[in-house]
mmCIF file of N, CA and C and ligand atoms in Angstrom:
data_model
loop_
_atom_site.group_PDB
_atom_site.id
_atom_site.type_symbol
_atom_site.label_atom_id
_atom_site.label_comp_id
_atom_site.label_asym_id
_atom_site.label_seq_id
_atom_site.Cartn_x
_atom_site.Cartn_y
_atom_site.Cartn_z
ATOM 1 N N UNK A 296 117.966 96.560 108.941
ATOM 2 C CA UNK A 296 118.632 96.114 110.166
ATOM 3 C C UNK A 296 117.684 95.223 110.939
ATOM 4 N N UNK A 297 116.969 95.786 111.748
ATOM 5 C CA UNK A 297 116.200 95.091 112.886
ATOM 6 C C UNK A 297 114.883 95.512 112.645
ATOM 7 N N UNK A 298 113.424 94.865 112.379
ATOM 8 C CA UNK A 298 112.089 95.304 111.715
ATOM 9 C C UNK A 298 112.189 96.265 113.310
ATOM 10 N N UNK A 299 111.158 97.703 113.271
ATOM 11 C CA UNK A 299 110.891 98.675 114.052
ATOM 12 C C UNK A 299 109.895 97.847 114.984
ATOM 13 N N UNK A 300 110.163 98.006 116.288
ATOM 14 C CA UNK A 300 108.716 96.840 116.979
ATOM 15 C C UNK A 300 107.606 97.609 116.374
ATOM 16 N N UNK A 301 107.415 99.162 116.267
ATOM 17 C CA UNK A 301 106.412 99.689 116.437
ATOM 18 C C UNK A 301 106.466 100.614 115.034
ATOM 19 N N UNK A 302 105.247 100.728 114.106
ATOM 20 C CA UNK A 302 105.158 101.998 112.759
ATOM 21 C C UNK A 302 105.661 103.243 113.660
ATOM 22 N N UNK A 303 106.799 103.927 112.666
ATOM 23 C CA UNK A 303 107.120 105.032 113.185
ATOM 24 C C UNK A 303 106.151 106.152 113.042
ATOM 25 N N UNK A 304 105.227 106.008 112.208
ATOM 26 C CA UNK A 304 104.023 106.975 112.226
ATOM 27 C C UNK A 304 102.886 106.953 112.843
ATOM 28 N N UNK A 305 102.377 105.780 112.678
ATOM 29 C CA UNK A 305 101.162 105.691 113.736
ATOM 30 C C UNK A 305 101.097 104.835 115.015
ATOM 31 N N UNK A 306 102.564 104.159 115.014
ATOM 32 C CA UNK A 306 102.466 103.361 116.512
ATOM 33 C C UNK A 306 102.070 102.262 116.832
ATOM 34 N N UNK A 307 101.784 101.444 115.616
ATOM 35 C CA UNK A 307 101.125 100.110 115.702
ATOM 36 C C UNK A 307 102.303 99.210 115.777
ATOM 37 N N UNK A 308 102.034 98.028 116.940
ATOM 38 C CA UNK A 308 102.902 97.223 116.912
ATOM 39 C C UNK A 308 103.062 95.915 115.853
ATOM 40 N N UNK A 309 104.121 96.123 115.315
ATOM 41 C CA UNK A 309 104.675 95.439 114.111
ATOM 42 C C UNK A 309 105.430 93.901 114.207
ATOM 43 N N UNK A 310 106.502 94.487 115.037
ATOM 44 C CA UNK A 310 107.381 93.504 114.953
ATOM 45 C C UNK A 310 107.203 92.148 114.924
ATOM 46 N N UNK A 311 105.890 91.643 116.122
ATOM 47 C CA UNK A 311 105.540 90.055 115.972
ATOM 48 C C UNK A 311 105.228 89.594 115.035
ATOM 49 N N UNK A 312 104.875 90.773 113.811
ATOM 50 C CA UNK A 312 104.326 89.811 113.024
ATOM 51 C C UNK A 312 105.534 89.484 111.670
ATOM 52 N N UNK A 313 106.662 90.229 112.078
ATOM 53 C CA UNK A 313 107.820 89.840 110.907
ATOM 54 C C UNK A 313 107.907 88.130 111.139
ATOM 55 N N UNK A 314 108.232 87.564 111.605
ATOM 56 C CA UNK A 314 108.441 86.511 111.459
ATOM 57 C C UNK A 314 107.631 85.516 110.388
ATOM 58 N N UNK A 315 106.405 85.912 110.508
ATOM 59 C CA UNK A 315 105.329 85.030 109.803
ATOM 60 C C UNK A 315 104.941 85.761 108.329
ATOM 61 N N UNK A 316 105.586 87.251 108.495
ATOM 62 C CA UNK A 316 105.495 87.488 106.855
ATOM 63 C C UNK A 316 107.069 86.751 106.072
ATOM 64 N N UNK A 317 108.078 86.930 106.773
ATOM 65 C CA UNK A 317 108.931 86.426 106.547
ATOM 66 C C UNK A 317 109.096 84.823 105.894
ATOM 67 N N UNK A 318 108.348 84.093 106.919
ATOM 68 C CA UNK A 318 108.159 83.015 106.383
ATOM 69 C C UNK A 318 107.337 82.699 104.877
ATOM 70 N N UNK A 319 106.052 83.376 105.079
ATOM 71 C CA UNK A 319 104.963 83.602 104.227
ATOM 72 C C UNK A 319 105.850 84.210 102.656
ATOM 73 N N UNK A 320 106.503 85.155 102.938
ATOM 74 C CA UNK A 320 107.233 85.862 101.557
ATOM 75 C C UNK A 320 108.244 84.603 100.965
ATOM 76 N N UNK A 321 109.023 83.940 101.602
ATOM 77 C CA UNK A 321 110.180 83.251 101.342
ATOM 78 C C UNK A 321 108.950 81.658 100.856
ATOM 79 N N UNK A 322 108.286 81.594 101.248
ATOM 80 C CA UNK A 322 107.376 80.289 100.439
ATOM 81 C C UNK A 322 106.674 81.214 99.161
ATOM 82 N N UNK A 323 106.907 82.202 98.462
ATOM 83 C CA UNK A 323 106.588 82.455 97.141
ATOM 84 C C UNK A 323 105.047 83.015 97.516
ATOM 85 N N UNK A 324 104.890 83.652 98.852
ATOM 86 C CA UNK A 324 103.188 84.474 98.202
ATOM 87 C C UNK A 324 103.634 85.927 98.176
ATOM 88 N N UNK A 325 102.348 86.179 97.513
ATOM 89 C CA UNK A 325 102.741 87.718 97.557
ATOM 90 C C UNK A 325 102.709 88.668 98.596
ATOM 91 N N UNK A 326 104.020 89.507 98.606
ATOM 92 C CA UNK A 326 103.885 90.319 99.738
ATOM 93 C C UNK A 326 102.261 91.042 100.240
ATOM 94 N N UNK A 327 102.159 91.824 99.495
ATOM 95 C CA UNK A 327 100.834 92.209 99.563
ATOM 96 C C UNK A 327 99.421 91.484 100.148
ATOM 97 N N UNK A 328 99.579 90.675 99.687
ATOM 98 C CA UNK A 328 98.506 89.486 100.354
ATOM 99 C C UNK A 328 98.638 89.187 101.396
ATOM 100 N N UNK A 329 100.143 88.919 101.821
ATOM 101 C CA UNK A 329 100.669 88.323 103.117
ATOM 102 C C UNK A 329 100.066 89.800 104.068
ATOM 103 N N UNK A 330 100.403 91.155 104.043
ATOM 104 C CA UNK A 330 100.011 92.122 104.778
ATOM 105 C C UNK A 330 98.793 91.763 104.889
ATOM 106 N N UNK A 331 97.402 91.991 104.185
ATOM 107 C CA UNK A 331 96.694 92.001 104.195
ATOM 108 C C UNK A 331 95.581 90.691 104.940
ATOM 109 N N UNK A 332 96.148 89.777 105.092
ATOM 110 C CA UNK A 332 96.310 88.955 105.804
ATOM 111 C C UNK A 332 96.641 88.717 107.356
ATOM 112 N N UNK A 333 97.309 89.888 107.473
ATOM 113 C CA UNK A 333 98.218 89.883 108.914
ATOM 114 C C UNK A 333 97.505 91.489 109.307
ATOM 115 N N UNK A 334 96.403 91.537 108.760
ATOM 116 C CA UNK A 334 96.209 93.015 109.136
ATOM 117 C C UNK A 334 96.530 94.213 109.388
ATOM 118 N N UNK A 335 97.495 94.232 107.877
ATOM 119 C CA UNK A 335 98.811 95.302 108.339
ATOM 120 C C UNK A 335 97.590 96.012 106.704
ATOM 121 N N UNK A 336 97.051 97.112 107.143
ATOM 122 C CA UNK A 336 96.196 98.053 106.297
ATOM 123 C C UNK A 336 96.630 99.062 106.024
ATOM 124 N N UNK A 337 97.203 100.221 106.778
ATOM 125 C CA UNK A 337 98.235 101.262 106.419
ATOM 126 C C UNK A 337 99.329 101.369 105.602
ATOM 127 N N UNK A 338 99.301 102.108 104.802
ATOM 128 C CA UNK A 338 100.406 102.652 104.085
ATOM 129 C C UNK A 338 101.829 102.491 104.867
ATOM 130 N N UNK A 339 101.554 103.459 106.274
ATOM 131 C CA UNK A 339 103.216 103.776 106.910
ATOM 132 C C UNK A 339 103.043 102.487 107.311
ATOM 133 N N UNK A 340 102.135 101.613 107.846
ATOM 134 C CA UNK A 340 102.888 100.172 108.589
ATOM 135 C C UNK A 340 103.553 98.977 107.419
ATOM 136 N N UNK A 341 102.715 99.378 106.141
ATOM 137 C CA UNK A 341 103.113 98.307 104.922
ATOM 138 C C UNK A 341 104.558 98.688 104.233
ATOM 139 N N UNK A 342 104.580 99.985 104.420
ATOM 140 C CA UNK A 342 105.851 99.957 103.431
ATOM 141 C C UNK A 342 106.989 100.144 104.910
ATOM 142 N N UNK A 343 106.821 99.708 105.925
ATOM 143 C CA UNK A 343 108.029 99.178 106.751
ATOM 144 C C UNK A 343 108.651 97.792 106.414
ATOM 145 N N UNK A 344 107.480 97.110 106.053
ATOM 146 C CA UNK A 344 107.466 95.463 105.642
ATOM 147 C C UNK A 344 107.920 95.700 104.856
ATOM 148 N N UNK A 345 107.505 95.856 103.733
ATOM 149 C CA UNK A 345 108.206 95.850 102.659
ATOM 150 C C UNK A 345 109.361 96.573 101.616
ATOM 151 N N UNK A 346 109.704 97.631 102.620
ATOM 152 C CA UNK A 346 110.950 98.430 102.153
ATOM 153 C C UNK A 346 112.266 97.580 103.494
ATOM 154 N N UNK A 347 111.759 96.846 104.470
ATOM 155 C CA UNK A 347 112.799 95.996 105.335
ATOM 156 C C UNK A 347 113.788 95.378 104.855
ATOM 157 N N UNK A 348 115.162 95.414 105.290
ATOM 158 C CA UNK A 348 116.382 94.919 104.715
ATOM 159 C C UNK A 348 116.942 93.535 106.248
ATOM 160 N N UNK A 349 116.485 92.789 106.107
ATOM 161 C CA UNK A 349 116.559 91.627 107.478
ATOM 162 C C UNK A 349 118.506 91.911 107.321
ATOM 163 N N UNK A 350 118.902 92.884 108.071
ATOM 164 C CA UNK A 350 120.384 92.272 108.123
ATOM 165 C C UNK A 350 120.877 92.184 109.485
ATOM 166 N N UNK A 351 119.732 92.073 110.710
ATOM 167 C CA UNK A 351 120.906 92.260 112.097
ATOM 168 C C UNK A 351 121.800 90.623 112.354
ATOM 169 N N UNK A 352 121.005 89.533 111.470
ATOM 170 C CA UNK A 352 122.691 88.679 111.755
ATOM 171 C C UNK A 352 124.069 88.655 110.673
ATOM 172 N N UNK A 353 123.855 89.916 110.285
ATOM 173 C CA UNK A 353 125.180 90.066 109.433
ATOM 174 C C UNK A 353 125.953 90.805 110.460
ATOM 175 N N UNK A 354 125.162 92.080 110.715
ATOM 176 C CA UNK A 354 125.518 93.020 112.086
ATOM 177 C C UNK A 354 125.826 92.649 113.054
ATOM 178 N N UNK A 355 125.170 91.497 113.694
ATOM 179 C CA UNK A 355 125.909 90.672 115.067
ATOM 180 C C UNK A 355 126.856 89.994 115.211
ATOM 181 N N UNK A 356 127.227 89.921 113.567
ATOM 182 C CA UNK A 356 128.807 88.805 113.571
ATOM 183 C C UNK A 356 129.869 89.916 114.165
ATOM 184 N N UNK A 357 129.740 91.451 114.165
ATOM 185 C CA UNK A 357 130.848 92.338 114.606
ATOM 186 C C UNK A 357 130.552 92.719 115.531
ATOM 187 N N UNK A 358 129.155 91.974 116.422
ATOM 188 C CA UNK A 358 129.704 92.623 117.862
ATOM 189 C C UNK A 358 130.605 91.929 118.964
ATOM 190 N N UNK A 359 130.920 92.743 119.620
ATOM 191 C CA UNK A 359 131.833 92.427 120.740
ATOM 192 C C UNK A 359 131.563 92.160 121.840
HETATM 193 ZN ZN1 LIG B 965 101.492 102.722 110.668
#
């Protein structure tokens, strides 16, 4: 749906940096690198990134 602003486990703020992995993944690097890069080191903050399903503008076409 919508990346979590914040790791639900340890509280680190996340969200600013979806955009620029986003970009970074969709030009062909590897996820992994791209984290590591963006200083995303944790387990619970990495697999938010990368278990993420980007769908809130599918979701916003039905709101009212
Ligand atoms: Zn975390």
């Amino acid at each position: 749906m919508m990346i979590p602003i914040r790791c639900i486990t340890c509280g680190k703020p996340l969200a600013h940096l979806w955009e620029k992995y986003k970009e970074r993944v969709e030009a062909n690097e590897q996820p992994g690198k791209v984290l590591d890069d963006l200083g995303i080191k944790d387990m619970c903050c990495r697999v938010i990134f990368l278990s993420h399903v980007d769908l809130i503008k599918n979701v916003a076409k039905y709101k009212k």
